[in-house]
Coordinates of C-alpha atoms in Angstrom, one line a residue:
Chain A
X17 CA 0.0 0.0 0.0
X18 CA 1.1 3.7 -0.5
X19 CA 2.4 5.5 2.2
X20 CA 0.8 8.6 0.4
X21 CA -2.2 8.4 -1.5
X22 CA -3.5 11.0 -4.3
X23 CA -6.8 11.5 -5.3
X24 CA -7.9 11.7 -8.1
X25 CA -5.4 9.4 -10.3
X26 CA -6.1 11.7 -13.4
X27 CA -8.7 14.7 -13.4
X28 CA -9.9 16.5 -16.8
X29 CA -11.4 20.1 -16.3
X30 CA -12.6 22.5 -18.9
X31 CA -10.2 25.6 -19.2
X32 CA -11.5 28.2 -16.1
X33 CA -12.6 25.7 -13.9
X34 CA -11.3 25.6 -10.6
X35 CA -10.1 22.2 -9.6
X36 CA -8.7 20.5 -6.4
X37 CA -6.2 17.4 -5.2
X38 CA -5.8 15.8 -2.7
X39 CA -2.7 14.1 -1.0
X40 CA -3.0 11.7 2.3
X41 CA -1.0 9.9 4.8
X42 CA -1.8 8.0 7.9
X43 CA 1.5 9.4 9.2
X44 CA 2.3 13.2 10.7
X45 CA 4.3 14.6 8.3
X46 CA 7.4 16.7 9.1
X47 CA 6.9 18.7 5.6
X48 CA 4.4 18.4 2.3
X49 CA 5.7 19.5 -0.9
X50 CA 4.4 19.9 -4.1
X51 CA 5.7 19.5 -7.5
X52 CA 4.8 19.6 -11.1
X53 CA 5.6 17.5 -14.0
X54 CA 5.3 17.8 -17.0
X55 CA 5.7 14.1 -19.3
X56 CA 8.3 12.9 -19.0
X57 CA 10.4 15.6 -17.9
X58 CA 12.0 16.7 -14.4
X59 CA 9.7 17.4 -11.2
X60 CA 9.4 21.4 -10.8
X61 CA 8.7 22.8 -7.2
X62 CA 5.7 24.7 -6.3
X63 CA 5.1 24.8 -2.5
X64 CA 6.2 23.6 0.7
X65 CA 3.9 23.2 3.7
X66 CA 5.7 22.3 7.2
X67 CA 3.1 23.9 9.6
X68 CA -0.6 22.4 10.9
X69 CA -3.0 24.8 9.1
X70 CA -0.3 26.1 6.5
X71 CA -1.7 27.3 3.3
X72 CA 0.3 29.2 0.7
X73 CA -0.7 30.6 -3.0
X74 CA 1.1 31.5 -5.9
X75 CA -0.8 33.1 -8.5
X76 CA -3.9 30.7 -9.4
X77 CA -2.7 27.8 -7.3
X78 CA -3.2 27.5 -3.6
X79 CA -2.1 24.7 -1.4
X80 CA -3.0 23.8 2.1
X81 CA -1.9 21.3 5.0
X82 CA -4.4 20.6 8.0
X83 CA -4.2 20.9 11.8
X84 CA -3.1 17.4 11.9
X85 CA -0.2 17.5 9.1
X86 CA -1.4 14.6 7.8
X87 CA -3.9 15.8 4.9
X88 CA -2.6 18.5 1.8
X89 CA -4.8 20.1 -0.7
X90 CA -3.8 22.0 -4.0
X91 CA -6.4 24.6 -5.7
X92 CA -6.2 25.8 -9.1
X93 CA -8.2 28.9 -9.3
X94 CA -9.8 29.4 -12.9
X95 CA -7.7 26.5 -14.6
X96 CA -6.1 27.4 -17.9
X97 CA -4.1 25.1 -20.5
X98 CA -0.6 26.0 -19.1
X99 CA -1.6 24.0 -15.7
X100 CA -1.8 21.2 -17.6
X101 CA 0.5 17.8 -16.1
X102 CA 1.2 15.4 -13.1
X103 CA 1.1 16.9 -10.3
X104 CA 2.9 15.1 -7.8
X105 CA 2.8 15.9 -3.5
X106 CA 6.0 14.6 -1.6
X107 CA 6.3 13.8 1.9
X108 CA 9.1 14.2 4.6
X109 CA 8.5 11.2 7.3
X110 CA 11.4 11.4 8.9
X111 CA 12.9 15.0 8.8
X112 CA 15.8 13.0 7.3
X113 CA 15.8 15.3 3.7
X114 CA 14.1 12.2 2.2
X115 CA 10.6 12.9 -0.1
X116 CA 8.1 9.9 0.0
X117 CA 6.0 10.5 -3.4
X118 CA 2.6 10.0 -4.1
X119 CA 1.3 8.0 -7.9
X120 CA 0.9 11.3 -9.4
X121 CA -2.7 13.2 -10.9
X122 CA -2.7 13.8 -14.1
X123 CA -4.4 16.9 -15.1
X124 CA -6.0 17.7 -18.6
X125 CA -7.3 21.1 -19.7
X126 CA -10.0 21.0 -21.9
X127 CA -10.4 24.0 -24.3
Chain B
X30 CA 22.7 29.9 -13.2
X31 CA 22.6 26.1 -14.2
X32 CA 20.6 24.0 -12.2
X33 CA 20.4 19.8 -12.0
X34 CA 22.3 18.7 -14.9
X35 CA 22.2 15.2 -15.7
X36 CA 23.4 13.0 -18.8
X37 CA 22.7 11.4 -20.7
X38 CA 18.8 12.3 -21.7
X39 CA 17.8 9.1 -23.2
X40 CA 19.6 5.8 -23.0
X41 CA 18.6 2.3 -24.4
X42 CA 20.2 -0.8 -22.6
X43 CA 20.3 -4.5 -23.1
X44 CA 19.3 -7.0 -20.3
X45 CA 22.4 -8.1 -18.6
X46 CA 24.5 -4.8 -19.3
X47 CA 25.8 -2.1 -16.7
X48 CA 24.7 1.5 -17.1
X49 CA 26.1 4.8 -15.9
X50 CA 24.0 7.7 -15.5
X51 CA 25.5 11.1 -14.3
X52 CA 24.1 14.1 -12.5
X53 CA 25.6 17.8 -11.6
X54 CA 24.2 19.7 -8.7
X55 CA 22.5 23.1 -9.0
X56 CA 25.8 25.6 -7.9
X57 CA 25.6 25.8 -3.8
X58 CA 24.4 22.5 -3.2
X59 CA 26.1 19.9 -2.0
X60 CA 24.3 16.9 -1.2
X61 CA 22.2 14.7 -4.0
X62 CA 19.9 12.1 -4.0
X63 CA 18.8 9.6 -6.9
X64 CA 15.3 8.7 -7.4
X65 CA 13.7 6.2 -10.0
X66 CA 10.1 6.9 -11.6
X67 CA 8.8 3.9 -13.4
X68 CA 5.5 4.9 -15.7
X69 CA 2.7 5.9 -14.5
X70 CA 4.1 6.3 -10.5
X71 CA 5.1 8.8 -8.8
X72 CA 9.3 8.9 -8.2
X73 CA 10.8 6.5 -5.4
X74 CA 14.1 7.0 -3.3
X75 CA 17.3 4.7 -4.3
X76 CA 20.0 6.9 -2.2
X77 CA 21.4 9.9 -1.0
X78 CA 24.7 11.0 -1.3
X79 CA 26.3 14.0 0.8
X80 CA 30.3 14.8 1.9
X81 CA 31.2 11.7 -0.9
X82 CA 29.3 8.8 1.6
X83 CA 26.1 7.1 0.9
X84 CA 24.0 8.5 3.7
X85 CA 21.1 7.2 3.5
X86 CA 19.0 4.2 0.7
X87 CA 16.0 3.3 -0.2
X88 CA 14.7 -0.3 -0.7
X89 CA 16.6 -1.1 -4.2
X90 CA 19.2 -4.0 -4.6
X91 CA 23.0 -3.9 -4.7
X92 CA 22.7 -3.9 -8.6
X93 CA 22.3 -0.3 -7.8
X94 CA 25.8 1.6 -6.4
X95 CA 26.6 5.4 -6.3
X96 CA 29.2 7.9 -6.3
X97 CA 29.4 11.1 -5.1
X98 CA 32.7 13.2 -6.6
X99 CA 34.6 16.0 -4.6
X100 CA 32.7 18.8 -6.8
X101 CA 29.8 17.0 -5.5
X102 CA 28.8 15.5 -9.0
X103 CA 27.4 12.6 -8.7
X104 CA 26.8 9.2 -10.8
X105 CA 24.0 6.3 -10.5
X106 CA 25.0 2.5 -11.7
X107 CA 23.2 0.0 -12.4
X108 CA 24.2 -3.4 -13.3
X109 CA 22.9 -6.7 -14.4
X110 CA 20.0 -4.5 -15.9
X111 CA 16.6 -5.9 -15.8
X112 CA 13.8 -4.8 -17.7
X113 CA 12.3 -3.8 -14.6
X114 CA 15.2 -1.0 -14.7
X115 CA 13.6 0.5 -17.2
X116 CA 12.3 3.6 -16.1
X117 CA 13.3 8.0 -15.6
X118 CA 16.1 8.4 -13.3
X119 CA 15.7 11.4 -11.6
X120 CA 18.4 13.2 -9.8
X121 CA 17.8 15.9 -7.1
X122 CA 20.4 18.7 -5.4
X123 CA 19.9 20.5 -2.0
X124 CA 21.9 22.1 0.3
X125 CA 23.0 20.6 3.9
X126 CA 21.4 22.4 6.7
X127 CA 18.1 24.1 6.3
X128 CA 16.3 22.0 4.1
X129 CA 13.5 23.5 1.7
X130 CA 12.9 20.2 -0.8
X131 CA 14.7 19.6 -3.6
X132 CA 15.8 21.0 -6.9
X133 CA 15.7 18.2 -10.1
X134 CA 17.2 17.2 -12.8
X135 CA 15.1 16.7 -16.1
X136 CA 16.3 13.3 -16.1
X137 CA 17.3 10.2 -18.2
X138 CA 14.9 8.0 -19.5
X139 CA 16.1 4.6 -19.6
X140 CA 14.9 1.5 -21.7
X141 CA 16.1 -2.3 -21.0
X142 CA 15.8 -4.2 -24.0

């Protein structure tokens, strides 16, 4: 079983819809970080999250980790094509500079 | 400012054969770690290098061995490929201390034949 599970496994929106993933662990997590990916291609950073109730934004996308720092949550705000690709949340689980990934969502934008 | 270099971008391998698959930090980092990302998953740890000493691994075999170089390059190996191996090796810099997540490579996509 994952140690970190992503929901959805793939998600298609129509272009200005706001959207929303998920990322879960039964552990407390020292830190939550997202990435993007595009195919095949090299894992680009978005956020970090290493506080209970931490929620950051940059532009359109917002990202969130609860009380319990076991639960994440990245927003897209008005989706457009350019946020199109895996997105991919990474845990710390042992403050030990060590990421534990989830499977990935894949995100299409529809035109 | 160059960040994660790695070489080569695409590689195809036979079953049986050794590979070699380099990476250069982003400048100011010093220690790097080696993931692999089969299709389809998200990216899983092999090993961490930092001051030239494996510090910490994943749950991979001995087929897979590391180096870490005085400039704090760094090169994967794999040997006695399988065509489980097959996958995008993904390398990742970040500097000791204060640790804000990694910076990666784009990569090398690797095929066993």
């Amino acid at each position: 079983s994952q140690e970190l599970e992503q929901s959805p496994q793939s998600l298609i929106v129509q272009e200005g819809k706001n959207l929303t993933i998920n990322c879960t662990s039964s552990k407390t997590l020292y830190g939550l970080y997202w990435y993007k990916q595009k195919y095949g291609e090299g894992l680009i950073f978005l956020m970090m999250l290493q506080k209970g109730g931490e929620e950051k934004s940059h532009e359109k996308i917002t990202a969130k980790l609860d009380e319990k720092k076991q639960q994440s949550s990245l927003h897209i705000t008005a989706s457009q094509p350019s946020h199109a690709g895996i997105y991919l949340c990474g845990a710390d689980m042992s403050g030990a500079q060590k990421l534990v990934f989830g499977q990935g969502t894949r995100l299409t934008i529809n035109p | 400012d160059a960040g994660v270099t790695q070489s080569p971008t695409h590689l195809i391998k036979t079953r049986g054969q050794q590979v070699t698959l380099r990476c250069s930090p982003k400048s100011g980092h010093d220690t790097v770690s080696w993931y692999q990302q089969a299709l389809g998953q998200g990216p899983q740890f092999i090993f961490q290098y930092y001051e030239e000493e494996e510090r910490q691994r994943g749950n991979f075999p001995d087929r897979f061995s590391g180096h870490q170089f005085p400039n704090y390059s760094s090169e994967l190996n794999v040997n006695a490929l399988l065509l489980g191996d097959s996958a995008l090796y993904l390398c990742a810099s970040s500097p000791a201390g204060v640790w804000y997540g990694y910076t990666f490579g784009s990569g090398t996509r690797l095929t066993v034949v």
